mmCIF file of C-alpha atoms in Angstrom:
data_model
loop_
_atom_site.group_PDB
_atom_site.id
_atom_site.type_symbol
_atom_site.label_atom_id
_atom_site.label_comp_id
_atom_site.label_asym_id
_atom_site.label_seq_id
_atom_site.Cartn_x
_atom_site.Cartn_y
_atom_site.Cartn_z
ATOM 1 C CA MET A 171 29.074 -48.053 72.692
ATOM 2 C CA GLN A 172 32.576 -49.205 73.650
ATOM 3 C CA VAL A 173 35.312 -46.572 73.353
ATOM 4 C CA GLY A 174 38.989 -46.777 74.234
ATOM 5 C CA VAL A 175 41.349 -43.809 74.441
ATOM 6 C CA VAL A 176 45.128 -44.156 74.457
ATOM 7 C CA THR A 177 46.300 -40.976 76.160
ATOM 8 C CA LEU A 178 49.023 -39.520 78.360
ATOM 9 C CA PHE A 179 46.276 -37.654 80.273
ATOM 10 C CA PRO A 180 43.565 -40.178 81.143
ATOM 11 C CA GLU A 181 42.315 -38.019 84.031
ATOM 12 C CA LEU A 182 41.517 -35.207 81.591
ATOM 13 C CA VAL A 183 39.387 -37.482 79.419
ATOM 14 C CA ASP A 184 37.757 -39.300 82.327
ATOM 15 C CA GLY A 185 36.777 -36.107 84.124
ATOM 16 C CA ALA A 186 35.262 -34.439 81.096
ATOM 17 C CA LEU A 187 33.163 -37.496 80.268
ATOM 18 C CA GLU A 188 31.592 -37.588 83.707
ATOM 19 C CA GLN A 189 29.455 -34.555 82.874
ATOM 20 C CA GLY A 190 26.127 -33.934 81.172
ATOM 21 C CA VAL A 191 24.500 -36.239 78.649
ATOM 22 C CA ILE A 192 27.643 -38.330 78.165
ATOM 23 C CA GLY A 193 28.153 -38.729 81.907
ATOM 24 C CA ARG A 194 24.598 -40.027 82.194
ATOM 25 C CA ALA A 195 25.214 -42.408 79.293
ATOM 26 C CA ARG A 196 28.255 -43.799 81.140
ATOM 27 C CA SER A 197 26.320 -44.280 84.365
ATOM 28 C CA GLN A 198 23.545 -46.084 82.481
ATOM 29 C CA GLY A 199 25.960 -48.383 80.665
ATOM 30 C CA GLN A 200 25.390 -46.902 77.202
ATOM 31 C CA LEU A 201 29.056 -45.862 76.995
ATOM 32 C CA ALA A 202 31.835 -48.136 78.219
ATOM 33 C CA LEU A 203 35.135 -46.238 78.419
ATOM 34 C CA THR A 204 38.625 -47.746 78.566
ATOM 35 C CA LEU A 205 41.589 -45.448 79.194
ATOM 36 C CA VAL A 206 45.179 -46.597 78.612
ATOM 37 C CA ASN A 207 48.280 -44.535 79.390
ATOM 38 C CA PRO A 208 51.439 -45.270 77.343
ATOM 39 C CA ARG A 209 53.537 -44.258 80.356
ATOM 40 C CA ASP A 210 52.390 -47.437 82.062
ATOM 41 C CA PHE A 211 54.335 -49.369 79.428
ATOM 42 C CA ALA A 212 57.573 -47.371 79.563
ATOM 43 C CA THR A 213 60.525 -49.407 80.808
ATOM 44 C CA ASP A 214 62.778 -46.739 82.363
ATOM 45 C CA LYS A 215 62.452 -45.158 85.780
ATOM 46 C CA HIS A 216 61.338 -41.830 84.306
ATOM 47 C CA ARG A 217 58.505 -43.490 82.338
ATOM 48 C CA THR A 218 59.777 -41.829 79.159
ATOM 49 C CA VAL A 219 57.420 -41.811 76.175
ATOM 50 C CA ASP A 220 59.076 -39.262 73.877
ATOM 51 C CA ASP A 221 62.428 -38.560 72.225
ATOM 52 C CA ARG A 222 64.071 -36.156 69.758
ATOM 53 C CA PRO A 223 63.196 -36.611 66.069
ATOM 54 C CA PHE A 224 65.735 -38.191 63.732
ATOM 55 C CA GLY A 225 66.986 -35.603 61.242
ATOM 56 C CA GLY A 226 66.687 -32.791 63.773
ATOM 57 C CA GLY A 227 64.005 -30.197 64.147
ATOM 58 C CA PRO A 228 61.902 -28.745 66.949
ATOM 59 C CA GLY A 229 59.863 -30.649 69.483
ATOM 60 C CA MET A 230 59.699 -34.280 70.507
ATOM 61 C CA VAL A 231 58.067 -37.392 69.055
ATOM 62 C CA MET A 232 56.184 -40.117 70.934
ATOM 63 C CA THR A 233 58.332 -43.250 70.890
ATOM 64 C CA PRO A 234 56.926 -46.419 69.322
ATOM 65 C CA ALA A 235 57.384 -49.061 72.027
ATOM 66 C CA PRO A 236 55.212 -47.698 74.901
ATOM 67 C CA LEU A 237 52.579 -46.445 72.475
ATOM 68 C CA SER A 238 52.395 -49.753 70.607
ATOM 69 C CA ALA A 239 52.086 -51.642 73.873
ATOM 70 C CA ALA A 240 49.294 -49.312 75.034
ATOM 71 C CA ILE A 241 47.375 -49.853 71.791
ATOM 72 C CA ALA A 242 47.831 -53.612 72.112
ATOM 73 C CA SER A 243 46.538 -53.489 75.685
ATOM 74 C CA CYS A 244 43.451 -51.574 74.599
ATOM 75 C CA LYS A 245 42.955 -54.028 71.733
ATOM 76 C CA GLY A 246 42.829 -56.800 74.298
ATOM 77 C CA VAL A 247 39.697 -55.189 75.740
ATOM 78 C CA MET A 248 38.070 -54.346 72.385
ATOM 79 C CA PRO A 249 39.614 -56.535 69.673
ATOM 80 C CA GLU A 250 37.195 -55.453 66.924
ATOM 81 C CA ALA A 251 37.617 -51.711 67.461
ATOM 82 C CA PRO A 252 39.179 -49.725 64.585
ATOM 83 C CA VAL A 253 42.249 -47.776 65.685
ATOM 84 C CA ILE A 254 41.849 -44.066 64.949
ATOM 85 C CA TYR A 255 44.830 -41.744 65.274
ATOM 86 C CA LEU A 256 43.783 -38.136 65.896
ATOM 87 C CA SER A 257 45.973 -36.025 63.633
ATOM 88 C CA PRO A 258 45.785 -32.691 61.755
ATOM 89 C CA GLN A 259 46.773 -34.726 58.686
ATOM 90 C CA GLY A 260 43.705 -36.965 58.889
ATOM 91 C CA ARG A 261 40.402 -36.939 57.098
ATOM 92 C CA PRO A 262 38.043 -34.296 58.552
ATOM 93 C CA PHE A 263 35.563 -35.694 61.053
ATOM 94 C CA ASP A 264 31.915 -35.216 60.136
ATOM 95 C CA GLN A 265 28.457 -36.503 61.027
ATOM 96 C CA VAL A 266 28.623 -39.265 58.428
ATOM 97 C CA MET A 267 31.780 -40.559 60.097
ATOM 98 C CA ALA A 268 30.126 -40.277 63.521
ATOM 99 C CA ARG A 269 27.258 -42.462 62.353
ATOM 100 C CA ARG A 270 29.713 -44.986 60.889
ATOM 101 C CA PHE A 271 31.667 -45.198 64.156
ATOM 102 C CA GLN A 272 28.463 -45.578 66.180
ATOM 103 C CA ALA A 273 27.182 -48.337 63.921
ATOM 104 C CA HIS A 274 30.431 -50.260 64.401
ATOM 105 C CA GLY A 275 29.848 -50.400 68.140
ATOM 106 C CA SER A 276 33.450 -49.966 69.299
ATOM 107 C CA LEU A 277 36.181 -47.434 68.676
ATOM 108 C CA MET A 278 39.769 -46.809 69.807
ATOM 109 C CA LEU A 279 41.130 -43.264 69.693
ATOM 110 C CA VAL A 280 44.866 -42.585 69.918
ATOM 111 C CA ALA A 281 45.616 -39.103 71.271
ATOM 112 C CA GLY A 282 49.044 -37.962 70.169
ATOM 113 C CA ARG A 283 51.181 -35.310 71.844
ATOM 114 C CA TYR A 284 54.300 -33.271 71.087
ATOM 115 C CA GLU A 285 55.134 -33.164 67.362
ATOM 116 C CA GLY A 286 53.219 -36.393 66.808
ATOM 117 C CA ILE A 287 53.878 -40.127 67.030
ATOM 118 C CA ASP A 288 56.458 -42.347 65.373
ATOM 119 C CA GLU A 289 55.287 -43.058 61.817
ATOM 120 C CA ARG A 290 55.965 -46.772 62.223
ATOM 121 C CA VAL A 291 53.130 -47.015 64.732
ATOM 122 C CA ILE A 292 50.786 -45.458 62.188
ATOM 123 C CA ASN A 293 51.953 -47.804 59.451
ATOM 124 C CA ARG A 294 51.505 -50.923 61.549
ATOM 125 C CA LEU A 295 48.657 -50.296 63.980
ATOM 126 C CA VAL A 296 46.473 -47.390 62.837
ATOM 127 C CA ASP A 297 43.427 -48.031 60.650
ATOM 128 C CA GLU A 298 42.489 -44.408 59.986
ATOM 129 C CA GLU A 299 43.707 -40.883 60.705
ATOM 130 C CA VAL A 300 41.030 -38.348 61.630
ATOM 131 C CA SER A 301 41.168 -34.575 62.131
ATOM 132 C CA LEU A 302 38.735 -32.107 63.694
ATOM 133 C CA GLY A 303 39.673 -29.486 61.109
ATOM 134 C CA ASP A 304 42.401 -27.341 59.672
ATOM 135 C CA PHE A 305 44.018 -26.299 62.933
ATOM 136 C CA VAL A 306 46.461 -27.790 65.433
ATOM 137 C CA LEU A 307 45.845 -28.700 69.084
ATOM 138 C CA SER A 308 48.413 -29.404 71.789
ATOM 139 C CA GLY A 309 47.222 -32.997 71.903
ATOM 140 C CA GLY A 310 44.513 -35.332 70.717
ATOM 141 C CA GLU A 311 42.515 -35.448 73.953
ATOM 142 C CA PHE A 312 40.124 -32.640 73.079
ATOM 143 C CA ALA A 313 39.575 -34.121 69.630
ATOM 144 C CA ALA A 314 38.853 -37.470 71.293
ATOM 145 C CA LEU A 315 36.300 -35.843 73.595
ATOM 146 C CA ALA A 316 34.531 -34.192 70.669
ATOM 147 C CA ILE A 317 34.333 -37.458 68.734
ATOM 148 C CA ILE A 318 33.155 -39.451 71.753
ATOM 149 C CA ASP A 319 30.407 -36.896 72.388
ATOM 150 C CA ALA A 320 29.292 -36.867 68.746
ATOM 151 C CA VAL A 321 29.240 -40.666 68.511
ATOM 152 C CA THR A 322 27.705 -41.454 71.902
ATOM 153 C CA ARG A 323 24.747 -39.110 71.469
ATOM 154 C CA LEU A 324 23.730 -41.239 68.469
ATOM 155 C CA GLU A 325 23.293 -44.289 70.702
ATOM 156 C CA PRO A 326 19.617 -45.188 71.212
ATOM 157 C CA GLY A 327 18.305 -43.774 74.471
ATOM 158 C CA VAL A 328 21.159 -41.346 75.134
ATOM 159 C CA LEU A 329 19.177 -38.288 74.081
ATOM 160 C CA GLY A 330 15.815 -37.614 75.681
ATOM 161 C CA ASP A 331 14.024 -37.454 72.332
ATOM 162 C CA PRO A 332 15.089 -39.980 69.664
ATOM 163 C CA LEU A 333 14.361 -37.417 66.942
ATOM 164 C CA SER A 334 16.880 -34.919 68.344
ATOM 165 C CA ALA A 335 19.897 -36.421 66.564
ATOM 166 C CA GLU A 336 17.991 -36.774 63.293
ATOM 167 C CA GLU A 337 16.883 -33.131 63.294
ATOM 168 C CA ASP A 338 20.249 -31.657 64.284
ATOM 169 C CA SER A 339 22.499 -29.933 61.786
ATOM 170 C CA PHE A 340 24.038 -32.515 59.433
ATOM 171 C CA GLY A 341 21.158 -34.871 60.208
ATOM 172 C CA LEU A 342 19.648 -37.366 57.814
ATOM 173 C CA ASP A 343 18.728 -34.664 55.294
ATOM 174 C CA GLY A 344 22.238 -33.156 55.348
ATOM 175 C CA LEU A 345 21.116 -29.584 56.088
ATOM 176 C CA LEU A 346 21.888 -27.106 58.852
ATOM 177 C CA ASP A 347 19.322 -26.826 61.612
ATOM 178 C CA CYS A 348 16.631 -24.140 61.665
ATOM 179 C CA PRO A 349 16.484 -21.314 64.266
ATOM 180 C CA HIS A 350 14.947 -22.130 67.656
ATOM 181 C CA TYR A 351 13.014 -19.966 70.124
ATOM 182 C CA THR A 352 11.644 -20.385 73.639
ATOM 183 C CA ARG A 353 9.908 -18.227 76.269
ATOM 184 C CA PRO A 354 9.454 -15.301 76.669
ATOM 185 C CA GLU A 355 7.689 -14.376 73.433
ATOM 186 C CA VAL A 356 9.354 -10.940 73.451
ATOM 187 C CA PHE A 357 12.983 -10.375 74.465
ATOM 188 C CA ASP A 358 15.005 -7.180 73.846
ATOM 189 C CA ASP A 359 12.245 -6.003 71.490
ATOM 190 C CA GLN A 360 12.621 -9.160 69.410
ATOM 191 C CA THR A 361 9.529 -11.313 68.957
ATOM 192 C CA VAL A 362 9.152 -14.994 68.203
ATOM 193 C CA PRO A 363 8.049 -15.583 64.567
ATOM 194 C CA ALA A 364 4.271 -15.655 64.496
ATOM 195 C CA VAL A 365 4.092 -18.997 62.713
ATOM 196 C CA LEU A 366 5.642 -20.740 65.726
ATOM 197 C CA LEU A 367 2.776 -19.448 67.901
ATOM 198 C CA SER A 368 0.051 -20.358 65.412
ATOM 199 C CA GLY A 369 -0.500 -23.970 66.408
ATOM 200 C CA ASP A 370 -0.541 -24.880 62.701
ATOM 201 C CA HIS A 371 1.859 -27.844 62.674
ATOM 202 C CA LYS A 372 2.062 -28.075 58.892
ATOM 203 C CA ALA A 373 2.896 -24.376 58.600
ATOM 204 C CA ILE A 374 5.481 -24.691 61.365
ATOM 205 C CA ALA A 375 7.117 -27.676 59.663
ATOM 206 C CA ARG A 376 7.197 -25.801 56.358
ATOM 207 C CA TRP A 377 8.726 -22.698 57.986
ATOM 208 C CA ARG A 378 11.389 -24.749 59.745
ATOM 209 C CA ARG A 379 12.284 -26.568 56.562
ATOM 210 C CA GLN A 380 12.572 -23.322 54.608
ATOM 211 C CA GLN A 381 14.655 -21.709 57.329
ATOM 212 C CA SER A 382 16.960 -24.724 57.294
ATOM 213 C CA LEU A 383 17.301 -24.530 53.527
ATOM 214 C CA ALA A 384 17.980 -20.785 53.549
ATOM 215 C CA ARG A 385 20.508 -21.056 56.378
ATOM 216 C CA THR A 386 22.344 -23.871 54.624
ATOM 217 C CA ARG A 387 22.443 -21.948 51.358
ATOM 218 C CA ASP A 388 23.815 -18.828 53.069
ATOM 219 C CA ARG A 389 26.285 -20.457 55.470
ATOM 220 C CA ARG A 390 27.246 -23.826 53.988
ATOM 221 C CA PRO A 391 26.183 -23.943 50.323
ATOM 222 C CA ASP A 392 28.564 -26.868 49.789
ATOM 223 C CA LEU A 393 26.163 -29.084 51.761
ATOM 224 C CA LEU A 394 23.349 -28.619 49.259
ATOM 225 C CA ALA A 395 25.111 -30.723 46.631
ATOM 226 C CA SER A 396 24.639 -33.884 48.712
ATOM 227 C CA ALA A 397 21.518 -32.901 50.687
ATOM 228 C CA ASP A 398 18.287 -34.866 50.360
ATOM 229 C CA LEU A 399 16.158 -32.219 48.619
ATOM 230 C CA THR A 400 12.572 -32.513 47.445
ATOM 231 C CA LYS A 401 11.131 -30.781 44.393
ATOM 232 C CA GLU A 402 9.508 -28.261 46.749
ATOM 233 C CA ASP A 403 12.881 -27.618 48.405
ATOM 234 C CA LYS A 404 14.506 -26.883 45.068
ATOM 235 C CA LEU A 405 11.696 -24.511 44.059
ATOM 236 C CA PHE A 406 12.065 -22.652 47.358
ATOM 237 C CA LEU A 407 15.829 -22.305 46.933
ATOM 238 C CA THR A 408 15.292 -20.955 43.413
ATOM 239 C CA SER A 409 12.802 -18.413 44.758
ATOM 240 C CA LEU A 410 15.464 -17.032 47.110
ATOM 241 C CA GLY A 411 17.509 -15.736 44.193
ATOM 242 C CA PRO A 412 21.326 -15.554 44.126
ATOM 243 C CA SER A 413 23.187 -16.191 47.354
ATOM 244 C CA GLU A 414 25.061 -13.263 48.930
ATOM 245 C CA GLN A 415 28.228 -15.392 49.164
#
């Protein structure tokens, strides 16, 4: 997977992506990361990349020239990568989008700062605006890190077990994940469900599926409308009765 990030804080992104599963993916060549700083394309001695908004108002806006040049530089490394601007006004990021980005093979993320970036850059250079949710961050770097993590872990060989990504929440069936337990069998007077100790793999699979269905119904019932449900799934959901929500 080839990922570029246009950011005023490349050290922040680089350092975070040296850790854990994603750090291992980088060292093994499964993630190629390109970091471009718009300040490197500023033309004044102060390396200015922001200015006051026309029309007045609080805050500053990232100016178009250094940012456009940074995007163009990153495009030179990955010409086929879609340009994604990370913005609270964008479409919410989800697992379907993560799979789409991973399948494309390359991705450029533009991390804004201040009150945002000049709209003319969006109009001319951005392919898609994406948001992590209905909240505002100080900059797009943390959103970029979340997206890079979500996309990279879908690359073949990044996770230890290839089924891990499929069985996660929002996996191929569209449901939330089931509860998980490990040793010891008893902790704080709570015991592991007996079915998980039974050795009956069919019963365990059925329990996990039903737990996933029940958890999705109780916590994210909106997901059920598009989930891949069998006839048995639907009968089980009906047997649960009305949701408490």
